Amino acid sequence: MTSLAIIVFLIVAGTVWGGFFIMLGIAIKSEKKNQ
Amino acid sequence: MQKEEFFTSRWGLILATLGIAVGTGNIWRFSRIVAQNGGGSFLIPWMIFLFVWSLPLIIAEFAIGKYARKGPVGAIAKIAGKKFTWMGAFIAFVSTAIMFYYSVVTGWTLRYLYASVTGKIFETTNHLKFWNSFASGTQPLLFHFFAMLIGSFVIYKGVVKGIEKTNKFLVSALVIILIVILVRAVTLPGAVKGLNYFFTPKLEYILDYKVWLNALTQNAWDTGAGWGLILTYAVYMRKQEDIPVNAALIGFGNNSISLVAGIIIFSTVFSLSSVDAMSQITQSGPANTGLTFIYLPLLFSHLSSNITVNIIFASLFFLALSFAAISSLISLIELTTKTIIDFGFDRKKAIILVGSLGFLLGIPSALDLNIFANQDWVWGVALILSGGFIAFAIVKFGVVEFRNKLINDEYSNIKIGKWYDIIIKYLIPFQAIVLLIWWLASSISWDSEWWNPFHVANAGTCFLQWGILLLAVVLLNKKIYKQIFGNK
């Protein structure tokens, strides 16, 4: 992949996938706390 | 008095709501729109609109449903006031009209799954002819019937045994299947050409306002935000459920799956296409089905010299597509069923009514692709109005009070800041107005008789069908309210 494509991949996938896993982490932590 | 049902866990709620958001639009529309709008150039605005359209509306729907504990009609009346019950009725009708033809789409995916599993899809080299002989016959009707039957059966089983249990399986299986196909797709020789196109931005496209409007449209149509569907599932969320984090999981999760689907499609098409890959990926084909039902089966036949391998991957792809379609169809059926339940029916009677009407009113779209395309156009564009109506209802309720009491309640894992007020009060209505004007004005460029209401896709047919609907719901406003709330 070209370096420009890699940068865009990191930004987009980082935001979308990163956002998902951060939120998932918060949800799991909160569920554990509530148990 | 009917027994109230709630999702049994947070994960049940999240997977069910992800089932709404993840549909065929993630798999077949997303890749085509990315290709038509300059690849990587599209991804940047697409990501931005996730934050200024989809996420705020998903949060809003969760909060409205959890607070009102009614389907869209009763919920909007409770939030915006008695006078605006018609807005909720408009939202409910638009999603119901989409259900009629979405069941036909679900039927197509089931037909192609059957053709893949049996290997019949590879008995021809002319896939356009294969599609045409299927679409012009009576088979779409049969598969539309199966789709409505499956969807109605799930809703008949109820919230926990039907919606929650089915979506837990469908969404989990969908993610696993997509990951398996993803691994194969990115390891195909030449896949990197597709990835380069998918992720490389071009300045001229980033500066083109149409790319931005297409990115907003993709978010409006593909996340399910503003349709009233998430609002309907939120009716069944437990009191102690958080809203902001759950909503963010749906928005990010939906776009994550679109991204995976995009990587799969671009890698596969660029790797296996013997002719111009771009011309194949951007072709709309009949009723925008070209890429999925005509070109991908052709490409799957070139995947390996071993036919069994090709059958396995084609079957997995259409299985994923069928699961995405069924999970979304279930939510559309539930929205209509819940609306009828709010009118005083019990769930079993309501689902028999919705299932039968859904099948009957989907028949024209199953038998005639022009009617299908007309309905897809009219009610697809109307969804933008639905999103605007939800924002309006919150403004009527009081944006600050809505955020402080309904979203940031004692159970929320994170607090939503004042930025939310600005988005709901100004940005959502602005985006809805701009998008609506753009789509209707665009129809002038492809139809010189843009005012003619009997053409397939133009402003005239929207004005006629929306006009009839708006007139009916406004005139019946008081009666609808009374039917749900009595004389309160």
Coordinates of C-alpha atoms in Angstrom, one line a residue:
Chain A
M1 CA 0.0 0.0 0.0
T2 CA 1.1 3.5 -0.6
S3 CA 2.1 5.6 2.4
L4 CA -0.8 8.0 1.8
A5 CA -3.3 5.1 1.7
I6 CA -1.7 3.7 5.0
I7 CA -2.1 7.1 6.7
V8 CA -5.8 7.4 5.7
F9 CA -6.4 3.7 6.7
L10 CA -4.9 4.5 10.1
I11 CA -7.0 7.6 10.6
V12 CA -10.3 6.0 9.4
A13 CA -9.9 2.6 10.9
G14 CA -8.3 4.1 14.1
T15 CA -11.4 6.3 14.6
V16 CA -14.1 3.8 13.7
W17 CA -12.6 0.5 15.0
G18 CA -10.7 2.3 17.8
G19 CA -13.9 4.1 18.8
F20 CA -15.8 0.9 18.9
F21 CA -13.3 -0.9 21.1
I22 CA -12.9 2.0 23.5
M23 CA -16.7 2.1 24.0
L24 CA -16.7 -1.7 24.4
G25 CA -14.1 -1.4 27.1
I26 CA -16.1 1.2 29.0
A27 CA -19.2 -1.0 28.7
I28 CA -17.4 -4.1 29.9
K29 CA -15.9 -2.2 32.8
S30 CA -19.3 -0.8 33.8
E31 CA -20.9 -4.2 33.6
K32 CA -18.2 -5.7 35.9
K33 CA -18.7 -2.9 38.4
N34 CA -22.5 -3.5 38.5
Q35 CA -22.1 -7.2 39.1
Chain B
M1 CA -52.9 -6.1 30.2
Q2 CA -49.9 -7.4 28.3
K3 CA -46.8 -8.5 30.1
E4 CA -44.0 -6.0 29.5
E5 CA -40.8 -7.5 28.1
F6 CA -37.3 -6.2 28.3
F7 CA -33.9 -7.2 26.8
T8 CA -32.4 -9.5 29.4
S9 CA -28.9 -8.0 29.2
R10 CA -26.9 -5.0 27.8
W11 CA -25.3 -7.3 25.2
G12 CA -28.7 -8.5 24.1
L13 CA -29.8 -4.9 23.5
I14 CA -26.5 -3.9 21.7
L15 CA -26.6 -6.9 19.4
A16 CA -30.3 -6.4 18.6
T17 CA -29.7 -2.7 17.8
L18 CA -26.6 -3.5 15.8
G19 CA -28.9 -5.8 13.8
I20 CA -31.0 -2.8 12.9
A21 CA -28.0 -0.7 11.8
V22 CA -26.1 -3.4 9.9
G23 CA -28.0 -4.1 6.7
T24 CA -27.5 -4.7 3.0
G25 CA -26.6 -1.0 2.7
N26 CA -23.3 -1.7 4.5
I27 CA -22.4 -4.4 2.1
W28 CA -23.7 -3.4 -1.3
R29 CA -24.4 0.4 -1.2
F30 CA -21.3 1.5 0.8
S31 CA -18.7 0.1 -1.6
R32 CA -20.4 1.4 -4.7
I33 CA -20.8 4.9 -3.3
V34 CA -17.1 4.9 -2.1
A35 CA -16.0 4.0 -5.6
Q36 CA -18.2 6.6 -7.3
N37 CA -16.9 9.3 -4.9
G38 CA -13.2 9.0 -5.1
G39 CA -12.3 6.1 -2.7
G40 CA -10.4 7.5 0.2
S41 CA -11.8 11.0 -0.4
F42 CA -15.2 9.8 0.6
L43 CA -14.1 8.1 3.8
I44 CA -13.1 11.4 5.5
P45 CA -16.6 13.1 5.3
W46 CA -18.3 9.8 5.9
M47 CA -16.4 9.6 9.2
I48 CA -17.2 13.2 10.1
F49 CA -21.0 12.8 9.5
L50 CA -21.0 9.8 11.8
F51 CA -20.4 12.4 14.6
V52 CA -22.8 15.1 13.4
W53 CA -25.7 13.1 12.1
S54 CA -25.8 9.4 13.0
L55 CA -24.5 9.4 16.6
P56 CA -26.6 12.3 17.9
L57 CA -29.7 10.8 16.4
I58 CA -29.0 7.3 17.7
I59 CA -28.5 8.8 21.2
A60 CA -31.8 10.7 20.7
E61 CA -33.7 7.6 19.7
F62 CA -32.4 5.6 22.7
A63 CA -33.4 8.4 25.1
I64 CA -36.9 9.0 23.5
G65 CA -37.8 5.2 23.5
K66 CA -36.5 4.6 27.0
Y67 CA -38.4 7.6 28.4
A68 CA -41.7 7.3 26.4
R69 CA -42.0 3.5 26.4
K70 CA -44.1 3.8 23.2
G71 CA -43.5 3.2 19.5
P72 CA -42.7 6.3 17.3
V73 CA -46.2 7.7 17.2
G74 CA -46.8 7.7 20.9
A75 CA -43.2 8.6 21.7
I76 CA -43.1 11.7 19.5
A77 CA -46.4 12.8 20.9
K78 CA -45.1 12.5 24.4
I79 CA -41.9 14.4 23.6
A80 CA -43.1 17.1 21.2
G81 CA -46.7 17.4 22.4
K82 CA -50.2 16.3 21.4
K83 CA -50.3 18.6 18.4
F84 CA -47.3 16.9 16.8
T85 CA -48.5 13.3 17.0
W86 CA -48.7 13.4 13.2
M87 CA -44.9 13.6 13.0
G88 CA -44.5 10.3 14.8
A89 CA -47.2 8.8 12.5
F90 CA -45.1 10.1 9.5
I91 CA -42.0 8.5 10.8
A92 CA -43.8 5.2 11.5
F93 CA -45.4 5.1 8.1
V94 CA -42.1 5.8 6.3
S95 CA -40.4 2.8 8.0
T96 CA -43.5 0.7 7.3
A97 CA -43.4 1.5 3.6
I98 CA -39.7 0.6 3.6
M99 CA -40.5 -2.7 5.2
F100 CA -42.8 -3.6 2.3
Y101 CA -40.0 -3.5 -0.3
Y102 CA -37.1 -4.4 2.1
S103 CA -38.7 -7.8 2.5
V104 CA -38.3 -8.2 -1.3
V105 CA -34.6 -7.3 -1.0
T106 CA -34.3 -9.9 1.8
G107 CA -35.9 -12.4 -0.5
W108 CA -33.3 -11.7 -3.2
T109 CA -30.5 -12.4 -0.8
L110 CA -32.2 -15.7 0.3
R111 CA -32.6 -16.7 -3.4
Y112 CA -28.9 -16.1 -4.1
L113 CA -27.9 -17.9 -0.9
Y114 CA -29.8 -20.9 -2.2
A115 CA -28.2 -20.6 -5.7
S116 CA -24.8 -20.4 -4.1
V117 CA -25.2 -23.4 -1.7
T118 CA -26.5 -25.6 -4.5
G119 CA -23.8 -24.3 -6.9
K120 CA -26.4 -23.2 -9.5
I121 CA -24.9 -19.7 -9.4
F122 CA -21.8 -21.1 -11.2
E123 CA -23.7 -23.1 -13.9
T124 CA -23.9 -19.9 -16.0
T125 CA -21.3 -17.4 -17.2
N126 CA -24.0 -14.9 -18.0
H127 CA -24.9 -13.5 -14.6
L128 CA -26.9 -10.6 -15.9
K129 CA -29.2 -13.1 -17.7
F130 CA -29.3 -15.2 -14.5
W131 CA -30.5 -12.1 -12.5
N132 CA -32.9 -11.0 -15.2
S133 CA -34.6 -14.4 -15.5
F134 CA -35.0 -14.5 -11.7
A135 CA -36.1 -10.9 -11.3
S136 CA -38.6 -11.0 -14.2
G137 CA -40.3 -14.2 -13.0
T138 CA -42.5 -15.0 -10.0
Q139 CA -39.6 -16.3 -7.8
P140 CA -39.1 -12.9 -6.1
L141 CA -42.6 -13.2 -4.9
L142 CA -42.0 -16.6 -3.4
F143 CA -38.8 -15.4 -1.6
H144 CA -40.5 -12.2 -0.5
F145 CA -43.1 -14.5 1.2
F146 CA -40.4 -16.5 2.9
A147 CA -38.7 -13.3 4.1
M148 CA -41.9 -12.0 5.6
L149 CA -42.6 -15.3 7.1
I150 CA -39.2 -15.6 8.8
G151 CA -39.4 -12.0 10.1
S152 CA -42.9 -12.3 11.3
F153 CA -42.2 -15.5 13.1
V154 CA -39.3 -13.9 15.0
I155 CA -41.5 -11.0 16.1
Y156 CA -44.3 -13.4 17.0
K157 CA -41.9 -15.1 19.5
G158 CA -41.6 -11.7 21.3
V159 CA -38.8 -9.5 22.5
V160 CA -36.6 -11.9 24.4
K161 CA -37.2 -15.3 22.6
G162 CA -37.6 -13.6 19.2
I163 CA -35.7 -10.3 18.7
E164 CA -32.9 -10.8 21.3
K165 CA -32.2 -14.5 20.7
T166 CA -32.3 -14.2 16.9
N167 CA -30.1 -11.1 16.7
K168 CA -27.5 -12.6 19.1
F169 CA -27.1 -15.4 16.6
L170 CA -27.4 -13.4 13.4
V171 CA -25.1 -10.5 14.3
S172 CA -22.4 -12.7 15.9
A173 CA -22.4 -15.1 13.0
L174 CA -22.4 -12.1 10.5
V175 CA -19.2 -10.7 12.1
I176 CA -17.5 -14.1 12.2
I177 CA -18.3 -14.8 8.5
L178 CA -17.1 -11.3 7.4
I179 CA -13.8 -11.8 9.2
V180 CA -13.3 -15.2 7.5
I181 CA -14.0 -13.6 4.0
L182 CA -11.9 -10.6 4.9
V183 CA -8.8 -12.8 5.6
R184 CA -9.3 -14.5 2.2
A185 CA -10.0 -11.3 0.3
V186 CA -6.9 -9.4 1.5
T187 CA -4.6 -12.3 0.8
L188 CA -5.7 -12.6 -2.9
P189 CA -3.0 -11.6 -5.3
G190 CA -3.4 -8.0 -6.4
A191 CA -5.7 -7.2 -3.5
V192 CA -3.4 -4.3 -2.5
K193 CA -4.5 -2.4 -5.7
G194 CA -8.0 -2.4 -4.3
L195 CA -6.9 -1.3 -0.9
N196 CA -4.8 1.6 -2.4
Y197 CA -7.9 2.8 -4.3
F198 CA -10.1 2.4 -1.2
F199 CA -7.9 4.4 1.1
T200 CA -6.2 7.0 -1.2
P201 CA -7.8 10.4 -1.1
K202 CA -7.9 12.7 -4.1
L203 CA -8.0 16.4 -3.5
E204 CA -10.5 17.2 -6.3
Y205 CA -13.1 14.9 -4.7
I206 CA -12.6 16.2 -1.2
L207 CA -13.3 19.7 -2.5
D208 CA -16.5 18.5 -4.3
Y209 CA -19.6 19.3 -2.3
K210 CA -21.4 16.3 -3.8
V211 CA -19.0 13.9 -2.2
W212 CA -19.9 15.4 1.2
L213 CA -23.6 15.2 0.5
N214 CA -23.2 11.6 -0.6
A215 CA -21.3 10.8 2.6
L216 CA -24.1 12.4 4.7
T217 CA -26.7 10.4 2.8
Q218 CA -24.8 7.2 3.4
N219 CA -24.8 7.9 7.1
A220 CA -28.5 8.8 7.1
W221 CA -29.5 5.6 5.2
D222 CA -27.0 3.1 6.5
T223 CA -26.9 3.6 10.3
G224 CA -30.7 3.4 10.8
A225 CA -30.4 6.7 12.7
G226 CA -33.6 8.8 12.5
W227 CA -35.8 5.9 11.2
G228 CA -37.6 5.3 14.5
L229 CA -36.3 1.7 14.7
I230 CA -33.7 2.2 17.5
L231 CA -36.4 4.2 19.3
T232 CA -38.7 1.1 19.1
Y233 CA -36.0 -1.3 20.5
A234 CA -35.2 1.3 23.2
V235 CA -38.7 0.8 24.5
Y236 CA -37.6 -2.6 25.7
M237 CA -34.3 -1.5 27.3
R238 CA -34.1 -1.9 31.1
K239 CA -34.3 1.2 33.3
Q240 CA -30.6 0.7 34.5
E241 CA -29.2 0.8 30.9
D242 CA -26.8 3.5 29.8
I243 CA -27.6 5.5 26.7
P244 CA -24.4 7.3 25.4
V245 CA -22.0 4.3 25.4
N246 CA -24.6 2.0 24.0
A247 CA -25.4 4.5 21.2
A248 CA -21.7 5.0 20.4
L249 CA -21.3 1.2 20.2
I250 CA -24.0 1.1 17.5
G251 CA -22.7 4.0 15.5
F252 CA -19.0 2.8 15.6
G253 CA -20.0 -0.8 15.2
N254 CA -22.1 -0.1 12.1
N255 CA -19.4 1.9 10.4
S256 CA -16.8 -0.7 11.4
I257 CA -18.7 -3.4 9.5
S258 CA -19.1 -1.1 6.5
L259 CA -15.3 -0.6 6.5
V260 CA -14.7 -4.4 6.7
A261 CA -17.2 -4.9 3.8
G262 CA -15.5 -2.2 1.8
I263 CA -12.1 -3.9 2.2
I264 CA -13.6 -7.2 1.1
I265 CA -15.3 -5.8 -2.0
F266 CA -12.4 -3.6 -3.2
S267 CA -9.8 -6.4 -2.6
T268 CA -11.9 -9.0 -4.4
V269 CA -12.9 -6.8 -7.3
F270 CA -9.5 -5.4 -8.0
S271 CA -7.8 -8.8 -7.6
L272 CA -10.2 -11.0 -9.7
S273 CA -11.6 -8.6 -12.3
S274 CA -10.2 -9.3 -15.8
V275 CA -11.6 -6.1 -17.1
D276 CA -11.8 -2.6 -15.7
A277 CA -12.4 -3.1 -11.9
M278 CA -13.7 0.4 -11.4
S279 CA -16.4 0.1 -14.1
Q280 CA -17.7 -3.1 -12.4
I281 CA -17.7 -1.7 -8.9
T282 CA -19.4 1.6 -9.8
Q283 CA -22.1 0.0 -12.0
S284 CA -25.5 0.4 -10.4
G285 CA -27.2 -2.3 -12.5
P286 CA -31.0 -2.8 -12.2
A287 CA -32.4 -1.4 -8.9
N288 CA -28.7 -0.8 -7.8
T289 CA -28.1 -4.5 -7.5
G290 CA -25.4 -4.8 -10.2
L291 CA -22.3 -5.2 -8.0
T292 CA -23.9 -7.7 -5.6
F293 CA -26.0 -9.9 -7.8
I294 CA -24.2 -9.7 -11.2
Y295 CA -20.5 -8.9 -10.8
L296 CA -19.7 -10.6 -7.5
P297 CA -21.0 -14.0 -8.5
L298 CA -18.9 -13.7 -11.7
L299 CA -15.8 -12.8 -9.6
F300 CA -16.4 -15.6 -7.2
S301 CA -16.3 -18.1 -10.1
H302 CA -12.7 -16.9 -10.7
L303 CA -11.7 -17.2 -7.1
S304 CA -10.2 -20.7 -7.5
S305 CA -9.9 -23.6 -10.0
N306 CA -11.6 -25.7 -7.4
I307 CA -15.4 -25.2 -7.7
T308 CA -16.0 -26.3 -4.1
V309 CA -13.9 -23.4 -2.8
N310 CA -15.9 -20.9 -4.9
I311 CA -19.1 -22.4 -3.7
I312 CA -18.0 -22.1 -0.1
F313 CA -17.0 -18.4 -0.4
A314 CA -20.0 -17.4 -2.4
S315 CA -22.3 -19.1 0.1
L316 CA -20.5 -17.4 3.0
F317 CA -20.9 -14.0 1.3
F318 CA -24.6 -14.5 0.6
L319 CA -25.2 -16.0 4.1
A320 CA -23.7 -12.8 5.6
L321 CA -25.8 -10.6 3.3
S322 CA -29.0 -12.6 4.2
F323 CA -28.2 -12.3 7.9
A324 CA -27.7 -8.6 7.6
A325 CA -31.0 -8.3 5.7
I326 CA -33.0 -10.4 8.0
S327 CA -31.8 -8.6 11.2
S328 CA -32.9 -5.3 9.7
L329 CA -36.2 -6.6 8.3
I330 CA -37.0 -7.9 11.9
S331 CA -36.7 -4.3 13.2
L332 CA -38.9 -2.9 10.5
I333 CA -41.6 -5.4 11.2
E334 CA -41.3 -4.8 15.0
L335 CA -41.7 -1.0 14.5
T336 CA -45.0 -1.5 12.7
T337 CA -46.1 -4.2 15.2
K338 CA -45.3 -2.0 18.2
T339 CA -47.2 0.9 16.6
I340 CA -50.3 -1.4 16.2
I341 CA -49.8 -2.7 19.8
D342 CA -49.9 0.9 21.0
F343 CA -53.2 1.2 19.2
G344 CA -54.6 -1.5 21.5
F345 CA -53.9 -4.8 19.7
D346 CA -52.1 -7.7 21.4
R347 CA -48.8 -8.8 19.9
K348 CA -50.1 -11.9 18.3
K349 CA -53.0 -10.3 16.5
A350 CA -50.7 -7.3 15.5
I351 CA -48.1 -9.5 14.0
I352 CA -50.6 -11.5 11.9
L353 CA -51.9 -8.2 10.6
V354 CA -48.5 -6.8 9.9
G355 CA -47.2 -10.0 8.3
S356 CA -50.2 -10.3 6.0
L357 CA -50.2 -6.7 5.0
G358 CA -46.4 -6.7 4.6
F359 CA -46.6 -9.6 2.2
L360 CA -49.6 -8.1 0.2
L361 CA -48.2 -4.6 -0.1
G362 CA -44.7 -5.8 -1.0
I363 CA -46.1 -7.8 -4.0
P364 CA -46.0 -4.8 -6.5
S365 CA -42.3 -4.2 -5.6
A366 CA -41.5 -8.0 -5.9
L367 CA -43.0 -8.2 -9.4
D368 CA -42.0 -4.9 -10.9
L369 CA -38.5 -3.3 -10.5
N370 CA -39.8 0.1 -11.5
I371 CA -42.3 0.1 -8.6
F372 CA -39.4 -1.2 -6.3
A373 CA -37.1 1.7 -7.5
N374 CA -40.0 4.2 -7.0
Q375 CA -40.7 3.1 -3.4
D376 CA -37.0 3.0 -2.6
W377 CA -36.6 6.6 -3.9
V378 CA -39.7 8.1 -2.3
W379 CA -39.3 6.6 1.2
G380 CA -35.5 6.6 1.2
V381 CA -35.5 10.4 0.8
A382 CA -38.4 10.7 3.3
L383 CA -36.1 9.3 5.9
I384 CA -34.2 12.6 5.9
L385 CA -37.5 14.3 7.0
S386 CA -37.9 11.6 9.7
G387 CA -34.5 12.5 11.1
G388 CA -35.4 16.2 11.0
F389 CA -38.7 15.5 12.9
I390 CA -36.9 13.7 15.7
A391 CA -34.6 16.7 16.1
F392 CA -37.7 19.0 16.1
A393 CA -39.4 16.9 18.8
I394 CA -36.3 17.3 21.0
V395 CA -36.3 21.1 20.4
K396 CA -40.0 21.3 21.4
F397 CA -39.2 19.2 24.6
G398 CA -36.2 21.5 25.4
V399 CA -32.8 20.4 24.3
V400 CA -31.0 21.1 27.6
E401 CA -33.6 19.3 29.7
F402 CA -33.6 16.4 27.2
R403 CA -29.8 16.0 27.6
N404 CA -29.7 16.5 31.3
K405 CA -32.7 14.4 32.3
L406 CA -33.2 11.8 29.6
I407 CA -29.6 11.2 28.3
N408 CA -27.3 12.0 31.2
D409 CA -29.4 10.1 33.8
E410 CA -28.0 8.3 36.9
Y411 CA -27.2 5.2 34.8
S412 CA -25.1 6.7 32.0
N413 CA -21.5 5.6 31.8
I414 CA -20.3 8.9 30.3
K415 CA -21.9 12.3 30.2
I416 CA -22.9 14.1 27.0
G417 CA -21.8 17.8 26.9
K418 CA -23.3 21.0 25.6
W419 CA -22.1 20.2 22.0
Y420 CA -25.1 17.9 21.7
D421 CA -27.5 20.8 22.1
I422 CA -25.9 22.7 19.1
I423 CA -26.0 19.6 16.9
I424 CA -29.7 18.8 17.6
K425 CA -30.8 22.5 17.5
Y426 CA -28.9 23.7 14.5
L427 CA -26.8 21.1 12.7
I428 CA -29.4 18.3 12.2
P429 CA -32.1 20.6 10.9
F430 CA -29.6 22.3 8.6
Q431 CA -28.3 19.0 7.2
A432 CA -31.8 17.7 6.7
I433 CA -32.9 20.8 4.8
V434 CA -29.8 20.9 2.6
L435 CA -30.0 17.1 1.9
L436 CA -33.6 17.3 1.0
I437 CA -33.2 20.2 -1.3
W438 CA -30.2 18.6 -3.0
W439 CA -31.9 15.3 -3.6
L440 CA -35.1 16.8 -5.0
A441 CA -33.2 19.4 -7.1
S442 CA -30.9 16.6 -8.4
S443 CA -33.9 14.8 -9.9
I444 CA -34.2 17.7 -12.3
S445 CA -30.9 16.7 -13.8
W446 CA -32.0 13.2 -14.7
D447 CA -35.7 13.9 -15.4
S448 CA -36.8 16.8 -17.5
E449 CA -40.4 16.2 -16.4
W450 CA -39.2 16.4 -12.7
W451 CA -42.7 17.4 -11.7
N452 CA -44.5 14.4 -13.2
P453 CA -45.7 12.3 -10.2
F454 CA -46.0 9.1 -12.3
H455 CA -42.3 8.9 -13.1
V456 CA -40.0 6.4 -11.1
A457 CA -37.7 8.8 -9.3
N458 CA -38.2 12.5 -9.3
A459 CA -39.4 15.4 -7.1
G460 CA -43.0 15.1 -8.4
T461 CA -43.5 11.5 -7.2
C462 CA -42.1 12.4 -3.7
F463 CA -44.4 15.5 -3.4
L464 CA -47.5 13.4 -4.4
Q465 CA -46.9 10.4 -2.1
W466 CA -45.6 12.5 0.9
G467 CA -48.4 15.0 0.3
I468 CA -51.1 12.3 0.6
L469 CA -49.4 10.9 3.7
L470 CA -48.9 14.3 5.4
L471 CA -52.5 15.3 4.7
A472 CA -53.8 12.0 6.2
V473 CA -51.7 12.1 9.4
V474 CA -52.3 15.8 10.0
L475 CA -56.1 15.4 9.5
L476 CA -56.1 12.3 11.8
N477 CA -53.8 13.9 14.4
K478 CA -56.4 14.1 17.2
K479 CA -57.8 10.6 16.5
I480 CA -54.4 9.0 16.5
Y481 CA -53.5 10.6 19.8
K482 CA -56.8 9.6 21.4
Q483 CA -56.4 6.0 20.2
I484 CA -53.0 5.7 22.0
F485 CA -53.5 7.9 25.1
G486 CA -57.3 7.9 25.5
N487 CA -58.6 11.2 26.7
K488 CA -55.5 12.3 28.6

